[in-house]
PDB file of C-alpha atoms and ligand atoms in Angstrom:
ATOM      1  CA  UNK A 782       0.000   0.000   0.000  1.00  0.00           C
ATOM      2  CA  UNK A 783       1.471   3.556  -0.537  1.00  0.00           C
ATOM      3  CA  UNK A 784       2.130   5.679   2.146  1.00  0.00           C
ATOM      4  CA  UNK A 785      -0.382   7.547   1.304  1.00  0.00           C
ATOM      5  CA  UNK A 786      -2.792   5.309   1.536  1.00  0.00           C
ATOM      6  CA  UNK A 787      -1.444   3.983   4.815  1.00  0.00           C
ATOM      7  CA  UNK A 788      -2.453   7.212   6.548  1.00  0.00           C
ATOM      8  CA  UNK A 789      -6.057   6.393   7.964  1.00  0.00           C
ATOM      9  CA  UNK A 790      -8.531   9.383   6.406  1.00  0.00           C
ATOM     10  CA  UNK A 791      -9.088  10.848   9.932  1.00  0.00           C
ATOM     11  CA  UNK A 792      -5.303  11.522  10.520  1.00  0.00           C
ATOM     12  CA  UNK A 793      -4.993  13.054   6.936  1.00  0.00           C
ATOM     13  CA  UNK A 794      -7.452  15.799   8.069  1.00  0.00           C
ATOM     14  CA  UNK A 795      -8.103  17.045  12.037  1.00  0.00           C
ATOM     15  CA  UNK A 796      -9.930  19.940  12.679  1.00  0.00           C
ATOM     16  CA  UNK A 797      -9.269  21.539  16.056  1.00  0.00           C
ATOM     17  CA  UNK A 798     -10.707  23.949  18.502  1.00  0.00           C
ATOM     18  CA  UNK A 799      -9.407  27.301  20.033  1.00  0.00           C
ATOM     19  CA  UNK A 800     -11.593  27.131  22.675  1.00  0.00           C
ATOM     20  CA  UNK A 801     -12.001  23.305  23.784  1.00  0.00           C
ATOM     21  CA  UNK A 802      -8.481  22.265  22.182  1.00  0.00           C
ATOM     22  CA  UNK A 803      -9.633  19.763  21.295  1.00  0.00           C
ATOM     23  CA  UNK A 804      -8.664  17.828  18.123  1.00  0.00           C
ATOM     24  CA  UNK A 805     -11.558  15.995  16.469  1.00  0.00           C
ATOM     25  CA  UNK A 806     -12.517  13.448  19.174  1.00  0.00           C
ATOM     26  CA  UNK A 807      -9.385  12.747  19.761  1.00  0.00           C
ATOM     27  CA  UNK A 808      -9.328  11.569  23.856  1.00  0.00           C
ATOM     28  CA  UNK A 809      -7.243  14.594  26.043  1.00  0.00           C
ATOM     29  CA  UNK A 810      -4.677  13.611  28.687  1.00  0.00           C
ATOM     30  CA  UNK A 811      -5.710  15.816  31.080  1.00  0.00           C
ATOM     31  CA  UNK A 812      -2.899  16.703  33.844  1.00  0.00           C
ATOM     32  CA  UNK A 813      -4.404  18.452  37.242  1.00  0.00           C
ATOM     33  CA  UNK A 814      -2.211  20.267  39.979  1.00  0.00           C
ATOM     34  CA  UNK A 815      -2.599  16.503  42.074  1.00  0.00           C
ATOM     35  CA  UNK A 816      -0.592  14.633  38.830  1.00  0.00           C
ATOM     36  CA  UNK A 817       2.257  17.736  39.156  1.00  0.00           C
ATOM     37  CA  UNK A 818       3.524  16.889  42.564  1.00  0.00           C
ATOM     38  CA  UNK A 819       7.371  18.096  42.451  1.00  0.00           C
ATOM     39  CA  UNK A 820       6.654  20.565  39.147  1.00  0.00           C
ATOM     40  CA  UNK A 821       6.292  24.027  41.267  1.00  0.00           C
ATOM     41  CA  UNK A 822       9.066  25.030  43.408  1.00  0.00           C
ATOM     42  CA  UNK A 823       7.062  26.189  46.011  1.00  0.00           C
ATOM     43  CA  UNK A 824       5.914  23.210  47.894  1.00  0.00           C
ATOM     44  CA  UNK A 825       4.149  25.480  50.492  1.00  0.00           C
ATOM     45  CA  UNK A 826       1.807  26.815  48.152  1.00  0.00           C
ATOM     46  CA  UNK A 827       1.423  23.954  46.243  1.00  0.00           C
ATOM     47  CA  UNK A 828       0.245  22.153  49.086  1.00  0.00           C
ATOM     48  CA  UNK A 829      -2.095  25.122  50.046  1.00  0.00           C
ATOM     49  CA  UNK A 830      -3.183  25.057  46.458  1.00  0.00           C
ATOM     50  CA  UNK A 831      -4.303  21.246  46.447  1.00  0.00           C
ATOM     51  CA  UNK A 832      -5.923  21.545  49.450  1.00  0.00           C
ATOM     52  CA  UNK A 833      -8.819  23.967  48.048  1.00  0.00           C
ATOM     53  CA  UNK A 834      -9.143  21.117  44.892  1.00  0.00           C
ATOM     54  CA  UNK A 835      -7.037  19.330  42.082  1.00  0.00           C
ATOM     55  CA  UNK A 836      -7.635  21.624  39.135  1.00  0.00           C
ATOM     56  CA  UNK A 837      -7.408  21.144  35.693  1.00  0.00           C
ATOM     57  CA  UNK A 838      -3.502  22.839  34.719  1.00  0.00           C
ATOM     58  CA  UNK A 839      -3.334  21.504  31.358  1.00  0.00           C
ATOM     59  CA  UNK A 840      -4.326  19.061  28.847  1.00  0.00           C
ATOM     60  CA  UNK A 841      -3.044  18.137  25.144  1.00  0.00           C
ATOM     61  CA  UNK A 842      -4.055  15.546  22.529  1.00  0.00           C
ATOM     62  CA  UNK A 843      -1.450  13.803  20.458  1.00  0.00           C
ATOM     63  CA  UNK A 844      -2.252  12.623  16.635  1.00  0.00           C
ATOM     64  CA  UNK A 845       0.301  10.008  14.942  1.00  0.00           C
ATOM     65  CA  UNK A 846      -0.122   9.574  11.408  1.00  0.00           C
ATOM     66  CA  UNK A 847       2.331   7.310  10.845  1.00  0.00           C
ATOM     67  CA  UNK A 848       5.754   6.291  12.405  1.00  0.00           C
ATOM     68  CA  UNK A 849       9.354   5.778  10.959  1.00  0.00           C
ATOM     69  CA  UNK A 850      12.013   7.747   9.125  1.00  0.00           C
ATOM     70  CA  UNK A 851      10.071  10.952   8.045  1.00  0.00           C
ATOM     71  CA  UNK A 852       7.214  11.234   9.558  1.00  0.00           C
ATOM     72  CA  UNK A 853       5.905  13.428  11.928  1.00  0.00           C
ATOM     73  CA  UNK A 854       3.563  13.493  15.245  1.00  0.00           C
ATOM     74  CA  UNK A 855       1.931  16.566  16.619  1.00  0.00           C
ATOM     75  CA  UNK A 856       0.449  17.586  19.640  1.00  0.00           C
ATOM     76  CA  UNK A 857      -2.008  20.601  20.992  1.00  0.00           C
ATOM     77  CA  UNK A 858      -1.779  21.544  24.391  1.00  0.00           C
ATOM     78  CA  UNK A 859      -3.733  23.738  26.356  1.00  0.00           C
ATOM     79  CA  UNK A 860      -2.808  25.251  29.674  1.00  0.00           C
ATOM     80  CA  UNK A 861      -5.397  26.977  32.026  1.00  0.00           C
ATOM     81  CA  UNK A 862      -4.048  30.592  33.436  1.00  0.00           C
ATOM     82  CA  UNK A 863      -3.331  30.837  37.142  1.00  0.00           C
ATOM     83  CA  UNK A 864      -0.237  30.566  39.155  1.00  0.00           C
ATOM     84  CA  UNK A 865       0.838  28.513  42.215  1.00  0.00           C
ATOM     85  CA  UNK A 866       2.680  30.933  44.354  1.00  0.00           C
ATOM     86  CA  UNK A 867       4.255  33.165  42.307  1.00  0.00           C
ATOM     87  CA  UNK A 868       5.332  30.388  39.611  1.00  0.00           C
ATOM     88  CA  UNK A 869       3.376  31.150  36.605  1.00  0.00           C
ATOM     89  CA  UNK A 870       0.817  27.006  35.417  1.00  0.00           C
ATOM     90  CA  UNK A 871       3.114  24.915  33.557  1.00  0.00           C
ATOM     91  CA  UNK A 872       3.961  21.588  31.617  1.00  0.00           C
ATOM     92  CA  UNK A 873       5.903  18.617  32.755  1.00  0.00           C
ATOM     93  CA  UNK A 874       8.703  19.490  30.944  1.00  0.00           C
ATOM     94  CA  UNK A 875      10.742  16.684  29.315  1.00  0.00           C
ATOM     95  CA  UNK A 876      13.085  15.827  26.915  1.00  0.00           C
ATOM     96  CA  UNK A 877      12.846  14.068  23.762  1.00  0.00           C
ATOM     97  CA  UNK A 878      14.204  10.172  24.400  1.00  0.00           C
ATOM     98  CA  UNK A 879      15.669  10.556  20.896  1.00  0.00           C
ATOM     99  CA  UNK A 880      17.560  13.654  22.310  1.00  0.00           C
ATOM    100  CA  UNK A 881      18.647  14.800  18.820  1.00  0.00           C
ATOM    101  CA  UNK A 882      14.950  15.310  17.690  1.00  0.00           C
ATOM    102  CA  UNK A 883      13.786  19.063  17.477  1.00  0.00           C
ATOM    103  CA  UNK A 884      10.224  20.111  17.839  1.00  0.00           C
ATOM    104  CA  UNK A 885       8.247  23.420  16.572  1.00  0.00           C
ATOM    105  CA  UNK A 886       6.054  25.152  18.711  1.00  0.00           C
ATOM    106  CA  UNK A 887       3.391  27.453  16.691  1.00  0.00           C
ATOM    107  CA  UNK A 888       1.589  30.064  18.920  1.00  0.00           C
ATOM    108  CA  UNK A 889      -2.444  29.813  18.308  1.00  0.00           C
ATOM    109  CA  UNK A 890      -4.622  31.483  21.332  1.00  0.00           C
ATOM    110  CA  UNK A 891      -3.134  33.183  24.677  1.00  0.00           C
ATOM    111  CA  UNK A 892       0.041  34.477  25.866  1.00  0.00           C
ATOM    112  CA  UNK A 893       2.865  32.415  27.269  1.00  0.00           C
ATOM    113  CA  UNK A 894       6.412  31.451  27.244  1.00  0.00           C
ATOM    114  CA  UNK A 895       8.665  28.530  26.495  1.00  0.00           C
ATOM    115  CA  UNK A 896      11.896  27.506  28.897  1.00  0.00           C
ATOM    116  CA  UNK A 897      14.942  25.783  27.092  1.00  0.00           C
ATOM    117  CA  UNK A 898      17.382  23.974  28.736  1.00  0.00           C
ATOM    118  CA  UNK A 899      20.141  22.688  27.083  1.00  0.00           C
ATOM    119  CA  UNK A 900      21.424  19.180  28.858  1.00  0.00           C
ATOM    120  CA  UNK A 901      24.998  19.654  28.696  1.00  0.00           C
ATOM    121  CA  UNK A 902      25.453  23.125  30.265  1.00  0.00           C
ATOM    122  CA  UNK A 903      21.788  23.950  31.956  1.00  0.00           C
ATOM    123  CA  UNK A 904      22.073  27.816  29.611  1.00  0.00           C
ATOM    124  CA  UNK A 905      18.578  28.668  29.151  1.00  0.00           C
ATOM    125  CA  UNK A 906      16.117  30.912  27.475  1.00  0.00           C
ATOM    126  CA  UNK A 907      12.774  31.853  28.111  1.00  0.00           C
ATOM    127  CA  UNK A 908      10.937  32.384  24.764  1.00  0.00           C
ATOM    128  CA  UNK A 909       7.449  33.991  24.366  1.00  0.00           C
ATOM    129  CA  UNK A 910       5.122  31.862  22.796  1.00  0.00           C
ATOM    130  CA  UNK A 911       1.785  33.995  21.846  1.00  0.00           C
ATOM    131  CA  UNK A 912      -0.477  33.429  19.029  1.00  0.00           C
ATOM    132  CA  UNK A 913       0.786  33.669  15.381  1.00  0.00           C
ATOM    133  CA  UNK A 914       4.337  33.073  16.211  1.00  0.00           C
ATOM    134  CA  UNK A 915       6.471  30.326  16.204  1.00  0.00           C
ATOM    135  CA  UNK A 916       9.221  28.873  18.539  1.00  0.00           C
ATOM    136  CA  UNK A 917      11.988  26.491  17.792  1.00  0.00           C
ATOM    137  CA  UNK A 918      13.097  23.860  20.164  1.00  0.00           C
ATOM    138  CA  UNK A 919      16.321  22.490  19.011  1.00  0.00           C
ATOM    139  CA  UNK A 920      17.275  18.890  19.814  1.00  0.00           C
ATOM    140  CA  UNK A 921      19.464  17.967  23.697  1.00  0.00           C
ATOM    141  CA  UNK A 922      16.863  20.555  25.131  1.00  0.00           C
ATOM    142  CA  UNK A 923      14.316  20.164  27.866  1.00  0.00           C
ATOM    143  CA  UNK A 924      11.347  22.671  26.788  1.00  0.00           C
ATOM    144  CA  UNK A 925       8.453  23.574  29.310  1.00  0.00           C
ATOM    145  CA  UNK A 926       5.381  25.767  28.427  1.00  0.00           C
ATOM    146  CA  UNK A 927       4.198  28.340  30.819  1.00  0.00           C
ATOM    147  CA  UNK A 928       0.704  30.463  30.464  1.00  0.00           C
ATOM    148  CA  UNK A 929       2.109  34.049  31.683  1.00  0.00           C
ATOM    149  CA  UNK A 930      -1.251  35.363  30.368  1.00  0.00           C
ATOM    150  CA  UNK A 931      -5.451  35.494  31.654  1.00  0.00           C
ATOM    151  CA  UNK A 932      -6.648  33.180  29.037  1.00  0.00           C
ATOM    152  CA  UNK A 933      -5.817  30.111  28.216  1.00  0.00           C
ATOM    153  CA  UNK A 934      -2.383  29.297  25.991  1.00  0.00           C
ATOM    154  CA  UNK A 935      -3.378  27.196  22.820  1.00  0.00           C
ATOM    155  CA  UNK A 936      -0.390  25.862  20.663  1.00  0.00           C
ATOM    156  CA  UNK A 937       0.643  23.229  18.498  1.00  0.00           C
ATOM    157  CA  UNK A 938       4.093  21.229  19.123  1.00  0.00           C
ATOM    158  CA  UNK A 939       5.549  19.055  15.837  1.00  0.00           C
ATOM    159  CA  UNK A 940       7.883  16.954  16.327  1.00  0.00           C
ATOM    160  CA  UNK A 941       9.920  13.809  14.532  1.00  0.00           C
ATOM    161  CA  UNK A 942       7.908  10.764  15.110  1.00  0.00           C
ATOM    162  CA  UNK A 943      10.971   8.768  16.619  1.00  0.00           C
ATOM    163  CA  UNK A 944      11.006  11.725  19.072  1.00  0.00           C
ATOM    164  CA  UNK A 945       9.407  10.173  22.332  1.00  0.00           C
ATOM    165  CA  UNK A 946       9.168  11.941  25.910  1.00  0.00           C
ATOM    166  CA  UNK A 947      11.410  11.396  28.495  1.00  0.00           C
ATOM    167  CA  UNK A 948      10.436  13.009  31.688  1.00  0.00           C
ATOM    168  CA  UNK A 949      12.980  11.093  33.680  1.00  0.00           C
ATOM    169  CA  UNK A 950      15.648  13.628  33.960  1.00  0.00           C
ATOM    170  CA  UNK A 951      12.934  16.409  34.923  1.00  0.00           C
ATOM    171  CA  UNK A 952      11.451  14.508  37.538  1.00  0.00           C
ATOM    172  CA  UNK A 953      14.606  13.924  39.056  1.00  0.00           C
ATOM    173  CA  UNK A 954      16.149  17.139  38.893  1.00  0.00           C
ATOM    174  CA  UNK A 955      13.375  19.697  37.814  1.00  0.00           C
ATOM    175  CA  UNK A 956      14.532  22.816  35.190  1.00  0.00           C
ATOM    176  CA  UNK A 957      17.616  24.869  36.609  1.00  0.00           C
ATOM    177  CA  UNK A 958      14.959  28.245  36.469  1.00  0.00           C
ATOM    178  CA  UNK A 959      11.487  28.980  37.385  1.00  0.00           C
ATOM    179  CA  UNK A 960       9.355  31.477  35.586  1.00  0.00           C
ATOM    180  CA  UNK A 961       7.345  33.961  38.073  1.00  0.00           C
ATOM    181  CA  UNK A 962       5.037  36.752  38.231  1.00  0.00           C
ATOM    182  CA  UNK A 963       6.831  40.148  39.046  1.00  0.00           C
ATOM    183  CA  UNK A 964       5.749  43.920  39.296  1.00  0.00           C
ATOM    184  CA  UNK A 965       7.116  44.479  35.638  1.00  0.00           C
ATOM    185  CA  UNK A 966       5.831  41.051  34.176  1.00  0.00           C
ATOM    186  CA  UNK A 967       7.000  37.760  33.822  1.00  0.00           C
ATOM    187  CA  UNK A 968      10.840  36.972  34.555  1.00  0.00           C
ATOM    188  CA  UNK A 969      13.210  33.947  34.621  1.00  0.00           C
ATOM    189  CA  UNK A 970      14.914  33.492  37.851  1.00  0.00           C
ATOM    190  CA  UNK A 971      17.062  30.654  39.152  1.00  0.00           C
ATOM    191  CA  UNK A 972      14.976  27.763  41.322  1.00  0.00           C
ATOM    192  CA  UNK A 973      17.762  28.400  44.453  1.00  0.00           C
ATOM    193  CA  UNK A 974      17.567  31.748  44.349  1.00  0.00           C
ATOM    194  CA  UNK A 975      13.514  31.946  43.959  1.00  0.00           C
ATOM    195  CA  UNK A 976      13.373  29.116  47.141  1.00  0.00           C
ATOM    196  CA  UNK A 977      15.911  30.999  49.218  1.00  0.00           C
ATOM    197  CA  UNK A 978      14.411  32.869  52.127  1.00  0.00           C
ATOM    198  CA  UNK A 979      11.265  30.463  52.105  1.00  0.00           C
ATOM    199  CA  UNK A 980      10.808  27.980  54.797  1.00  0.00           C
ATOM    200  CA  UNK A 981      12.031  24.313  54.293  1.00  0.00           C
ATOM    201  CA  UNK A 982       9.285  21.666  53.490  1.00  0.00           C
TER     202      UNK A 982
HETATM  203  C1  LIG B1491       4.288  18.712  23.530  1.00  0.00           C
HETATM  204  C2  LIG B1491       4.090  18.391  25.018  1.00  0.00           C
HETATM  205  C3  LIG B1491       2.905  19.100  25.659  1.00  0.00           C
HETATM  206  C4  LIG B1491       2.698  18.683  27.128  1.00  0.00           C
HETATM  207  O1  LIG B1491       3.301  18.105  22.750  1.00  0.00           O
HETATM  208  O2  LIG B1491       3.996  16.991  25.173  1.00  0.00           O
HETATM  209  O3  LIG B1491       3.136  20.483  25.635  1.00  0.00           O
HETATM  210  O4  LIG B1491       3.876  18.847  27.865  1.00  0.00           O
HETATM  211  P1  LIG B1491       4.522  17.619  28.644  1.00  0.00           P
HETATM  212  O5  LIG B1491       4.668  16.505  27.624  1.00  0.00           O
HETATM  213  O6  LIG B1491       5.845  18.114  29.116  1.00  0.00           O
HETATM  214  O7  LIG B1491       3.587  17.227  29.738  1.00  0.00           O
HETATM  215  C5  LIG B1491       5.699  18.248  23.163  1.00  0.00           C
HETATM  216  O8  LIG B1491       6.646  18.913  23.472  1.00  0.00           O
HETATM  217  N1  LIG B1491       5.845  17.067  22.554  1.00  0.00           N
HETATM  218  O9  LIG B1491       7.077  16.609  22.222  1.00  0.00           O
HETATM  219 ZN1  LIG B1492       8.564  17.841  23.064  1.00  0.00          ZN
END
């Protein structure tokens, strides 16, 4: 069969929605603050947080054509505004298990940011991602998507199909900076500096 014809109709066409995110019927994974134990860096407020309710964070709906040399996956996420202490709703965060695989990230509804890590040296950026833009997430970098904005961040990640998520390394070790709400906006700051002062957990 050609490739073409390999490709089932429903994954040669998906509609989506701006305000659901939803793609086609496509089933969401739906992450709440309960399933993001260790994410935040403020475990005081996170704790405080979870104890008025688990809330919906964020959710995003993967579609895979097709796999092997070539092809390519892509994934919309939403993520719900609000903050847990000062730290800004976020993503996981992980890398790609095939650590050479990049990813785009295209901007559709909201205003938010992107964190880049690279693995070998921990440099970072923090890169807005707002509707009609673009971000690119090269490959041996752990990416996390923060909603810095009052409505909720809509975007579409593509990425290699061979790409896979490995959340491993962030579970273990967490990104090197946290993103927070200041008096003149959003800013990067580093995780020891941001938990110094506050009381142990
Ligand atoms: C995205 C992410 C999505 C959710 O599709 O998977 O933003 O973030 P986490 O996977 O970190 O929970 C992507 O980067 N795929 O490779
Ligand atoms: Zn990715």
């Amino acid at each position: 069969m050609s490739p073409l014809l390999q490709i089932k109709p429903e994954d040669l066409f998906v509609d989506y929605s701006l305000d659901s995110a939803a793609l086609g019927a496509r089933p969401m994974v739906k992450r709440h603050l309960a399933d993001l134990r260790g994410s935040f860096s403020d475990g005081s407020a996170y704790e405080a947080a979870l104890a008025q309710g688990n809330p919906l964070i964020y959710e995003v709906t993967a579609v895979e054509p097709a796999n092997g040399d070539g092809q390519l996956h892509y994934g919309l996420g939403i993520i719900q505004p609000g903050r847990i202490g000062d730290e800004y709703h976020l993503t996981k965060g992980h890398y790609h298990s095939h650590r050479a695989a990049a990813e785009i990230y295209i901007g559709l509804r909201g205003e938010g940011a992107m964190v880049l890590e690279d693995e070998t040296t921990g440099e970072t950026r923090l890169v807005p991602l707002v509707a009609n833009s673009v971000v690119y997430v090269p490959g041996h970098t752990a990416h996390r998507t923060v909603n810095t904005g009052a409505e909720p961040l809509v975007y579409l990640g593509v990425y290699p199909s061979n790409a896979g998520h490995d959340y491993g390394a962030i579970a273990e070790k967490n990104f090197r900076n946290v993103v927070i709400a200041t008096a003149s906006g959003p800013a990067l700051v580093e995780r020891s500096a941001h938990l110094a002062g506050r009381p142990t957990r």
